[in-house]
Amino acid sequence: MPAVLDEFIRQLPLYAPPLSRISQIQWEDLHTAADGEAFRIVASRPGCAAMMLTADIATCQLCLDELADSADRRYRYPFGNCTHCGPRLSIIRRLPYDRNQTSMAGFPLCPACEREYRNPADRRFHAQAIACPACGPRVWLEDGHGDMEAGRDPITVAAGLIRQGYIIAVKGLGGFNLVCDAGNQNAVLRLRDRKQRMAKPFAIMARDSAILAEYVQIDEQARQLLAGQSAPIVLLNKQGRALASAVAPHHLTLGCILPYTPLHHLLLQNLDAPIVFTSGNRGAEPQAVENGNARQSLAGLADYWLMHDRDIVIRLDDSVLQIMDGQPRLLRRSRGYAPLPMPLPPGFPAAAPILAMGAALKNTFCLLKDGQAILSPHIGDLENAETQSDYRRMLDWFQALFHFQPQHIAVDMHPGYLSTQFGREWAAKQGLPVTAVQHHHAHIAACMAEHGLPLESPPVLGVAMDGLGMGEAGQFWGGEFFEVDYRQYRRLAAFHPIAMPGGVQAIRQPWRNCYAHLQHYFDWPVLSRRYAGLDIMRFLDSRPLVILDTMLAKNLNSPVSSSCGRCLDAFAAALGVCAASIDYEAQAAIELEALAAPVFRQQKANAYRHENIGDSVLPLLGWRPFWQAMLNDLQRGVAKADIAARIHHGLANAIAETADGLADQIGCRIVILSGGVFQNRLLLEEVSRQLRSAGKIPLSPAGIPCHDGGLALGQGIIVAGRLAG
Ligand code: ZN
Ligand code: ZN
Ligand code: FE
C-alpha cells in the first residue's frame, strides 16, 4: 500500500490538470477504516477560500472540437467551456468559486450537464460554468429596437453585417467590444468618428494566425502567446498586406488577437479577413459590461448589438503584451492574467494586510496578504466619474472576494491623484495608518519584487524613465537614477529639470516642452533667427510665446520636471511629430519611436551627445549639445527618420552610460529599468544591451506593466518592507 501512495504523490504533479498550480505538497499518515468512503469533493465552506482564483481562460482545443462537431450536443454552442477553459473571474460574485456564487446561478443544470458535472471521469467534473444549448445562456442580435432574430443564426447574421461594413457591438467575456471590417477604410473611419478616437490604434482579431501572418510578422514565440490560454493582444510588426490605414496610423505595430470564446470563434468562422476589435465604450468611459447600459452608451456607435444573457460581474479588458528584449512584457494586465497572485520575494514576512491604491492613469490597485500580492485587473484612467466608480466597485468586490481587511494603506505622494485622496479618506475613516510612497521608488520596487530580489539584498541601481511622477520639494520627476532597496532610495542623478509651461497643458501640447527646452538652453532671438527656415521655428513663432515667456519668467503654472517622457515630447515636436497636440497619452513619443525604428541600426554612429552638468551633490544630464546637433541636422535636411534614430541612440547612450557608471560607484551589478518610457522598445533593448556588455544585469518588468499599471505592487512592497523593520 505505501508504495502505491508514494507513486500517487510522484504522479500528482505530472498529471495535474492544465490550470492547476501546485505550490506545495504535504502529506501525513491517516489511520482510517480499511474500506473508507469513495472519493468525493465536499462542498466548499464560506470563508475558507485562499487567495487563489484562476483567471479567465481561452477556449481549449477539446471544447473547440465539440464546437465543430455536428454530432456533439454543443455543436455551434457559443458558451461551451470545461474545467480547462472558460470564464472565471469575470463571472464570480463571491468566493468560494461555486456555480451558485457566479452569474451562472440563474441557469439550472439540465440532466445531461448535471451528469457531466457529477462524473469524476468527465472533464466537466465540477466545472462551475458548465452550460449547453438546453440549459445555458443564449445569444441574440439587436438593432437597437429589440431582438431582430428571424429564425436565422444571429452570429452568422452578424458576420454578414460586418462584411457589409456595419459596426457591431459584441458582448464578450469581460465586456463589450466594437468590431468592424478592418479592411474597410470607411467603416474604420466611421468607428473612429463615432468613438471620438482620432489616432489611438485599434487592435485586430482574425480567425487564425495564418490570416494574421498576411499582415504582421509572427514568429513561434508570438504564435504561442496568441494561441495561449491567456489569449492577449500581442503587438506585432506590420509586414505584408495592408489593412485600412485608419486602423493604426503612424504605427509600425498592430495589436493582434485570436478568438478566445466559442462566440468569437463562431463569429470569425466565416470571416476570411481581420476585424477591428476595440473596447465598447464612448470616449474615455470604461468598456460597457451590462446589456442595458450597452444599449444606451453604445447607441450611435454601434449599428447592431450581438448580446447574450450571461452577466459579466466585473469588467475585464483584453490584456496587451509585446515581446521586447526577448521577453513577452505585459503592457496591460487584465483578462487571462488577473487575479493570479505573485509570491512576495524571500525575506518578506507574511505581514499585516496592505492595500496599495495605485496611480491616477492606467490604475490598478494591489492587495498584499499571506505572503502574496494580488494586482487588480487594469481599471483605467481615474479621470471620469464612471471609471472612478468602477475603481471603488472593484475595490469593494476584491475585498469581499478575498476576505481582505487592510491594516495599512499605501498611496502615491501626489496629493491630486484620486487614488491618493480615496486612500487617505479611507484610512482616516477606518483609523488606519497611511504611507505616501515616492512614484519612481515604487516603479523600481515593483520590478525588484517581480524578479524576486530578497528583502535584505544589498541596494541596486534603479533607473526610472517615466512620464511624470511627484518627486520631492514639489518637483516632478521622471528621469531618475537611484540607489535603492525596498525601504528607501537615494537620488544619484537625474535628467536636467526643465519647466513645463502650462503644467497639464504642456503634457497635451508637445510644442510647449520644445519651446521650454530651446528657450532654456539657447538665446532664443539668436536661435530663432539662425534657424528661421525650419518648420518647427515657424510653428513656434505662430504660438503665443510671449505668454509662455511671462509664465516662465514669473514661474506661473510652470512646474519643473526631470521627466524623460517630456524630453521625448520636446524632441518629437522639433521633428513636427505631434507638435501641436496629442490625442492619447505618450502619442508623440510612440510616433517618434515608429519613425526611428526602421533606420535605428544604421544610425548608431551618429548618436547625439548629452552633457554632464549639475554638481557633485546631484549630477544632471543636460541636452544643449544634443539640441545643437539636432537643429543642425534639421538645417542640413537630414531625413527625419534618421534624426529620430539619432535621438533614440543619444538617449539610450545617456541612460546606459550614466547607469553603468553609477552602478560601479555603488558597487552593484543589478540595474532595474522601469517607468513608462521603457515601453519604448528601442530604448529598452539598447540600454539593456549596453548594460549587459558592461557586465551588468539589467532587469525590467515583464509580468506587470513598467508604466503606472504596475505601480501599486511597488507601493505595497515598499510599505511591507518598511513594516518588516
Ligand atoms: Zn474547454
Ligand atoms: Zn445543459
Ligand atoms: Fe509613472
PDB file of N, CA and C and ligand atoms in Angstrom, residues 359 412 417 439-440 443 465-469 675-676 706-709 711, ligand 3:
ATOM      1  N   ALA A 359      -1.917  54.489  -9.075  1.00  0.00           N
ATOM      2  CA  ALA A 359      -1.693  55.835  -9.598  1.00  0.00           C
ATOM      3  C   ALA A 359      -2.999  56.432 -10.114  1.00  0.00           C
ATOM      4  N   ASP A 412       0.307  57.118  -3.467  1.00  0.00           N
ATOM      5  CA  ASP A 412       1.345  57.897  -4.143  1.00  0.00           C
ATOM      6  C   ASP A 412       1.551  59.211  -3.389  1.00  0.00           C
ATOM      7  N   TYR A 417      -3.862  62.875  -7.032  1.00  0.00           N
ATOM      8  CA  TYR A 417      -4.389  61.618  -7.579  1.00  0.00           C
ATOM      9  C   TYR A 417      -5.672  61.252  -6.842  1.00  0.00           C
ATOM     10  N   HIS A 439       6.741  57.987  -6.266  1.00  0.00           N
ATOM     11  CA  HIS A 439       6.292  57.347  -7.501  1.00  0.00           C
ATOM     12  C   HIS A 439       7.370  56.447  -8.132  1.00  0.00           C
ATOM     13  N   HIS A 440       8.574  56.981  -8.287  1.00  0.00           N
ATOM     14  CA  HIS A 440       9.593  56.221  -9.034  1.00  0.00           C
ATOM     15  C   HIS A 440      10.262  55.162  -8.181  1.00  0.00           C
ATOM     16  N   HIS A 443       7.979  52.412  -8.825  1.00  0.00           N
ATOM     17  CA  HIS A 443       8.237  51.768 -10.126  1.00  0.00           C
ATOM     18  C   HIS A 443       9.384  50.768 -10.013  1.00  0.00           C
ATOM     19  N   MET A 465      12.628  55.840 -15.934  1.00  0.00           N
ATOM     20  CA  MET A 465      12.355  56.732 -17.059  1.00  0.00           C
ATOM     21  C   MET A 465      10.842  56.743 -17.247  1.00  0.00           C
ATOM     22  N   ASP A 466      10.233  57.917 -17.072  1.00  0.00           N
ATOM     23  CA  ASP A 466       8.795  57.931 -16.878  1.00  0.00           C
ATOM     24  C   ASP A 466       8.182  59.180 -17.499  1.00  0.00           C
ATOM     25  N   GLY A 467       6.855  59.213 -17.512  1.00  0.00           N
ATOM     26  CA  GLY A 467       6.163  60.421 -17.907  1.00  0.00           C
ATOM     27  C   GLY A 467       6.323  61.444 -16.798  1.00  0.00           C
ATOM     28  N   LEU A 468       5.481  61.353 -15.802  1.00  0.00           N
ATOM     29  CA  LEU A 468       5.579  62.271 -14.674  1.00  0.00           C
ATOM     30  C   LEU A 468       5.251  61.539 -13.391  1.00  0.00           C
ATOM     31  N   GLY A 469       5.943  61.923 -12.324  1.00  0.00           N
ATOM     32  CA  GLY A 469       5.589  61.433 -11.007  1.00  0.00           C
ATOM     33  C   GLY A 469       6.017  62.473 -10.002  1.00  0.00           C
ATOM     34  N   GLY A 675       9.491  52.260 -15.356  1.00  0.00           N
ATOM     35  CA  GLY A 675       8.837  53.513 -15.717  1.00  0.00           C
ATOM     36  C   GLY A 675       8.296  53.408 -17.139  1.00  0.00           C
ATOM     37  N   GLY A 676       7.265  54.209 -17.426  1.00  0.00           N
ATOM     38  CA  GLY A 676       6.518  54.094 -18.675  1.00  0.00           C
ATOM     39  C   GLY A 676       7.342  54.239 -19.934  1.00  0.00           C
ATOM     40  N   CYS A 706       5.454  48.139 -17.003  1.00  0.00           N
ATOM     41  CA  CYS A 706       6.506  49.022 -16.485  1.00  0.00           C
ATOM     42  C   CYS A 706       5.936  50.417 -16.208  1.00  0.00           C
ATOM     43  N   HIS A 707       4.732  50.702 -16.718  1.00  0.00           N
ATOM     44  CA  HIS A 707       4.130  52.023 -16.502  1.00  0.00           C
ATOM     45  C   HIS A 707       3.297  52.019 -15.217  1.00  0.00           C
ATOM     46  N   ASP A 708       2.439  53.017 -15.062  1.00  0.00           N
ATOM     47  CA  ASP A 708       1.732  53.168 -13.797  1.00  0.00           C
ATOM     48  C   ASP A 708       0.798  51.991 -13.472  1.00  0.00           C
ATOM     49  N   GLY A 709       0.509  51.149 -14.456  1.00  0.00           N
ATOM     50  CA  GLY A 709      -0.309  49.964 -14.213  1.00  0.00           C
ATOM     51  C   GLY A 709       0.359  48.952 -13.294  1.00  0.00           C
ATOM     52  N   LEU A 711       2.376  50.134 -10.745  1.00  0.00           N
ATOM     53  CA  LEU A 711       2.854  50.952  -9.620  1.00  0.00           C
ATOM     54  C   LEU A 711       2.389  50.431  -8.256  1.00  0.00           C
TER      55      LEU A 711
HETATM   56 FE    FE B   3       4.886  56.541 -13.674  1.00  0.00          FE
END
